[in-house]
Amino acid sequence: MFQPEMESMGRDALERLQLARLRTQLARVYVNVPLYRRKFDDAGFRPEQLETLDDLRRVPFTVKDDMRSAYPYGMFAVPMRDIVRVHSSSGTTGQITVVGYTKGDLDRWADLMARTYACAGATADDVIQVTYGYGLFTGGLGAHYGSERLGSVTIPISGGNTARQVQVLKDFGVTVLACTPSYALLIAETAADMGIDVRSLPLRVGVFGAEPWSEAMRAQIEEKMGITAIDIYGLSEVMGPGVASECVHKNGLHVFEDHFLIEILDPQTLEPVPDGETGEVAFTTLTKEGIPVIRYRTRDISRIIPGRCACGRTFRRMERVTGRTDDMLIIRGVNVYPSQIEQVLMGIAGVAPHYQVVLTKKGSMDAVEVHVEVSPEISFDEIRTLEALQRTVSGAIASVLAVSVKVKLVEPKSIQRSEGKAKRVLDMRGEGAKS
Ligand code: DLL
């Protein structure tokens, strides 16, 4: 553990620390951020009324639209002269939002990312290739400073130029790869095309996140690269990567609860649900200075995994994020997440782990097509083989998801690859549609 005194502290001590930090945080945002003062006043809540952690239920939520309406700096809780860095959210679903960090924030972030690598089993002896994008995206610089804080050799290559990624992976003796899981697959595929067997390289760990991925995809990456693949989670509004991370037991992501309070909300009532139940994840930052967020609704779906982890960390674990409420497809009344389709596809021999869900309109009806690449070893000219494979895929989706969708098999490498977050849903339903 990178900070064992925090990561394995007793739950009682942790809750006392959380309460003290929460009180300070609420008082600070009430005084310094007009949006919070207005929200608290409207709800009849004063920070000094908070007596227990449970009282957080009385505090109003923060949503993405609050951040958008405060664009760019309206939610900062310190004067601009104390801000030393800004990042912004990826903005795939609308206008971008800006987040600001003080020196103290950057210092804590580096610690939390060092914790993340240590969770994955990395040490100062590792050589870490940081392939998350550098820039306004939090992935690159977050992963970079964490790697330096741990004392590892840091390779700040950023995303893109996949052939060079493979070359560096091979020549620089890289032992840890940090990138999105979909990009890890592309790196593996490119290495194979270059005649390089990643399994024979010193690479042993991947710290993958920034997009939903499935257990089956983990198995594929681990097999292709001969590594342990660890799921890491975070979001810009809360900090960036370094909010939660799996440990080597790979059974849920430890939430760094000394810095972030997690709640799982019932999607209908928005009341917090007990551990074990699934819902929307909300976070409250406990130590952020630049832009603290209070009960921020992430739209990510997860649950708390009850029980202790064998690694000795006392932080509770959240289950891997299976999807977002705004990514959910409703196909003839059935709720479907792209990652569920992925899970099904990965279990079928003959199809490659590259797919896209395409939404179109037929008259007034929404139509859903799943485009799946066939594996390179399947000949695209053998009609009968393809037909049989198509039936297998549609049948598997229908039986697992309880809804039938049209499946289109496409040629190897025809689905666009991504060097960052993969685009799993292509919305072709017309003007103004989200894509
Ligand atoms: O993606 C931060 C990050 C960078 C996390 C590198 C991990 C590694 P944003 O661009 O603000 O920040 O996107 C945040 O990405 O709300 C989730 O929907 C999704 N996401 C992040 N990590 C995971 C993960 C970064 N491990 C949004 N599994 C979040 C599933 C993830 N989804």
Short mmCIF file of C-alpha atoms in Angstrom, two decimals, residues 158-317:
data_model
loop_
_atom_site.label_atom_id
_atom_site.label_comp_id
_atom_site.label_asym_id
_atom_site.label_seq_id
_atom_site.Cartn_x
_atom_site.Cartn_y
_atom_site.Cartn_z
CA SER A 158 0.36 10.19 -24.40
CA GLY A 159 -2.09 8.55 -26.82
CA GLY A 160 -1.80 7.93 -30.54
CA ASN A 161 0.79 6.63 -33.01
CA THR A 162 0.14 3.03 -32.11
CA ALA A 163 3.15 1.55 -33.90
CA ARG A 164 5.41 3.82 -31.82
CA GLN A 165 3.55 2.76 -28.67
CA VAL A 166 4.45 -0.85 -29.46
CA GLN A 167 8.05 0.06 -30.20
CA VAL A 168 8.41 1.89 -26.88
CA LEU A 169 6.63 -0.90 -25.01
CA LYS A 170 9.22 -3.29 -26.37
CA ASP A 171 12.40 -1.19 -26.33
CA PHE A 172 12.01 0.66 -23.01
CA GLY A 173 11.35 -2.42 -20.89
CA VAL A 174 7.87 -1.23 -19.95
CA THR A 175 6.26 -3.19 -17.11
CA VAL A 176 3.03 -1.21 -16.57
CA LEU A 177 0.75 0.16 -19.29
CA ALA A 178 -1.77 2.90 -18.47
CA CYS A 179 -4.47 3.50 -21.13
CA THR A 180 -8.11 2.84 -21.95
CA PRO A 181 -8.99 -0.87 -22.25
CA SER A 182 -10.10 -0.43 -25.88
CA TYR A 183 -6.73 1.14 -26.73
CA ALA A 184 -4.92 -1.71 -24.98
CA LEU A 185 -6.63 -4.08 -27.41
CA LEU A 186 -5.57 -1.96 -30.39
CA ILE A 187 -1.99 -1.94 -29.10
CA ALA A 188 -2.10 -5.74 -28.80
CA GLU A 189 -3.53 -6.05 -32.31
CA THR A 190 -0.93 -3.66 -33.78
CA ALA A 191 1.90 -5.51 -32.03
CA ALA A 192 0.68 -8.77 -33.58
CA ASP A 193 0.64 -7.12 -37.04
CA MET A 194 4.23 -5.97 -36.42
CA GLY A 195 5.22 -9.52 -35.54
CA ILE A 196 5.83 -8.67 -31.88
CA ASP A 197 4.53 -11.01 -29.21
CA VAL A 198 3.54 -8.78 -26.27
CA ARG A 199 3.36 -11.88 -24.07
CA SER A 200 7.10 -12.29 -24.32
CA LEU A 201 7.82 -8.69 -23.18
CA PRO A 202 8.41 -7.62 -19.53
CA LEU A 203 4.95 -5.96 -19.46
CA ARG A 204 3.03 -7.43 -16.50
CA VAL A 205 0.27 -5.01 -15.43
CA GLY A 206 -2.29 -2.77 -17.14
CA VAL A 207 -4.12 0.04 -15.35
CA PHE A 208 -7.13 0.50 -17.54
CA GLY A 209 -10.12 2.80 -17.17
CA ALA A 210 -11.93 5.92 -18.41
CA GLU A 211 -14.60 3.84 -20.17
CA PRO A 212 -16.86 0.89 -19.32
CA TRP A 213 -15.46 -2.55 -20.06
CA SER A 214 -16.53 -6.07 -19.22
CA GLU A 215 -15.06 -9.00 -17.34
CA ALA A 216 -14.87 -10.85 -20.66
CA MET A 217 -12.86 -8.02 -22.19
CA ARG A 218 -10.48 -8.18 -19.24
CA ALA A 219 -9.96 -11.89 -19.93
CA GLN A 220 -9.21 -11.16 -23.61
CA ILE A 221 -6.69 -8.41 -22.84
CA GLU A 222 -4.98 -10.49 -20.16
CA GLU A 223 -4.72 -13.40 -22.53
CA LYS A 224 -3.46 -11.39 -25.52
CA MET A 225 -0.90 -9.41 -23.51
CA GLY A 226 0.02 -11.90 -20.79
CA ILE A 227 -0.68 -9.34 -18.04
CA THR A 228 -2.90 -8.62 -15.05
CA ALA A 229 -5.47 -5.99 -16.09
CA ILE A 230 -6.68 -3.70 -13.31
CA ASP A 231 -9.78 -1.48 -13.51
CA ILE A 232 -9.26 2.13 -12.40
CA TYR A 233 -12.02 4.72 -12.11
CA GLY A 234 -12.46 8.43 -11.78
CA LEU A 235 -14.08 11.48 -13.33
CA SER A 236 -12.94 15.02 -13.93
CA GLU A 237 -15.67 16.66 -11.87
CA VAL A 238 -14.52 14.74 -8.80
CA MET A 239 -10.77 14.83 -9.56
CA GLY A 240 -9.83 12.66 -12.55
CA PRO A 241 -8.41 9.13 -12.29
CA GLY A 242 -7.58 8.12 -8.72
CA VAL A 243 -11.08 8.09 -7.20
CA ALA A 244 -11.28 4.29 -6.97
CA SER A 245 -9.13 1.37 -8.02
CA GLU A 246 -9.16 -2.39 -8.01
CA CYS A 247 -6.45 -4.15 -6.06
CA VAL A 248 -4.81 -7.36 -7.23
CA HIS A 249 -7.83 -9.36 -6.00
CA LYS A 250 -9.83 -7.81 -8.86
CA ASN A 251 -13.13 -7.91 -7.03
CA GLY A 252 -14.45 -4.36 -7.04
CA LEU A 253 -12.72 -0.96 -6.88
CA HIS A 254 -11.64 0.42 -3.49
CA VAL A 255 -13.06 3.92 -3.20
CA PHE A 256 -10.51 6.27 -1.62
CA GLU A 257 -12.99 7.10 1.12
CA ASP A 258 -10.73 9.39 3.13
CA HIS A 259 -11.07 11.87 0.21
CA PHE A 260 -14.40 10.96 -1.38
CA LEU A 261 -17.76 10.02 0.12
CA ILE A 262 -19.67 7.63 -2.08
CA GLU A 263 -23.44 7.19 -2.13
CA ILE A 264 -25.47 4.84 -4.32
CA LEU A 265 -28.85 6.36 -5.16
CA ASP A 266 -32.10 4.67 -6.03
CA PRO A 267 -32.68 5.81 -9.64
CA GLN A 268 -36.36 6.59 -8.97
CA THR A 269 -36.41 8.12 -5.49
CA LEU A 270 -32.77 9.33 -5.41
CA GLU A 271 -32.60 8.09 -1.80
CA PRO A 272 -29.33 6.34 -0.86
CA VAL A 273 -29.67 2.54 -0.98
CA PRO A 274 -27.99 0.03 1.37
CA ASP A 275 -24.66 -1.61 0.48
CA GLY A 276 -25.15 -4.32 -2.12
CA GLU A 277 -27.94 -2.59 -4.04
CA THR A 278 -27.38 -1.10 -7.47
CA GLY A 279 -28.03 2.53 -8.37
CA GLU A 280 -26.51 5.80 -9.54
CA VAL A 281 -23.19 6.73 -7.96
CA ALA A 282 -22.86 10.15 -6.26
CA PHE A 283 -19.67 11.59 -4.79
CA THR A 284 -18.88 14.30 -2.28
CA THR A 285 -15.28 15.48 -2.22
CA LEU A 286 -13.85 15.84 1.29
CA THR A 287 -10.52 17.56 0.65
CA LYS A 288 -10.79 19.32 -2.72
CA GLU A 289 -10.00 23.04 -2.52
CA GLY A 290 -10.27 24.31 -6.11
CA ILE A 291 -13.66 22.93 -7.01
CA PRO A 292 -15.26 20.82 -4.30
CA VAL A 293 -18.38 18.93 -5.35
CA ILE A 294 -21.20 18.03 -3.03
CA ARG A 295 -23.37 14.98 -3.78
CA TYR A 296 -22.36 15.09 -7.45
CA ARG A 297 -24.58 12.77 -9.49
CA THR A 298 -22.23 10.92 -11.84
CA ARG A 299 -24.85 9.03 -13.93
CA ASP A 300 -22.60 5.98 -13.52
CA ILE A 301 -24.25 2.77 -12.39
CA SER A 302 -22.67 0.62 -9.71
CA ARG A 303 -23.15 -0.84 -6.25
CA ILE A 304 -21.09 -1.29 -3.10
CA ILE A 305 -19.76 -4.82 -2.72
CA PRO A 306 -20.44 -5.78 0.90
CA GLY A 307 -17.65 -7.29 2.99
CA ARG A 308 -13.94 -6.87 3.53
CA CYS A 309 -11.23 -7.39 0.94
CA ALA A 310 -8.36 -9.80 1.53
CA CYS A 311 -5.82 -7.08 0.60
CA GLY A 312 -6.30 -5.41 4.01
CA ARG A 313 -7.62 -2.11 2.70
CA THR A 314 -10.63 -1.03 4.70
CA PHE A 315 -12.08 1.21 1.99
CA ARG A 316 -15.34 -0.19 0.62
CA ARG A 317 -15.37 -1.44 -2.95
#
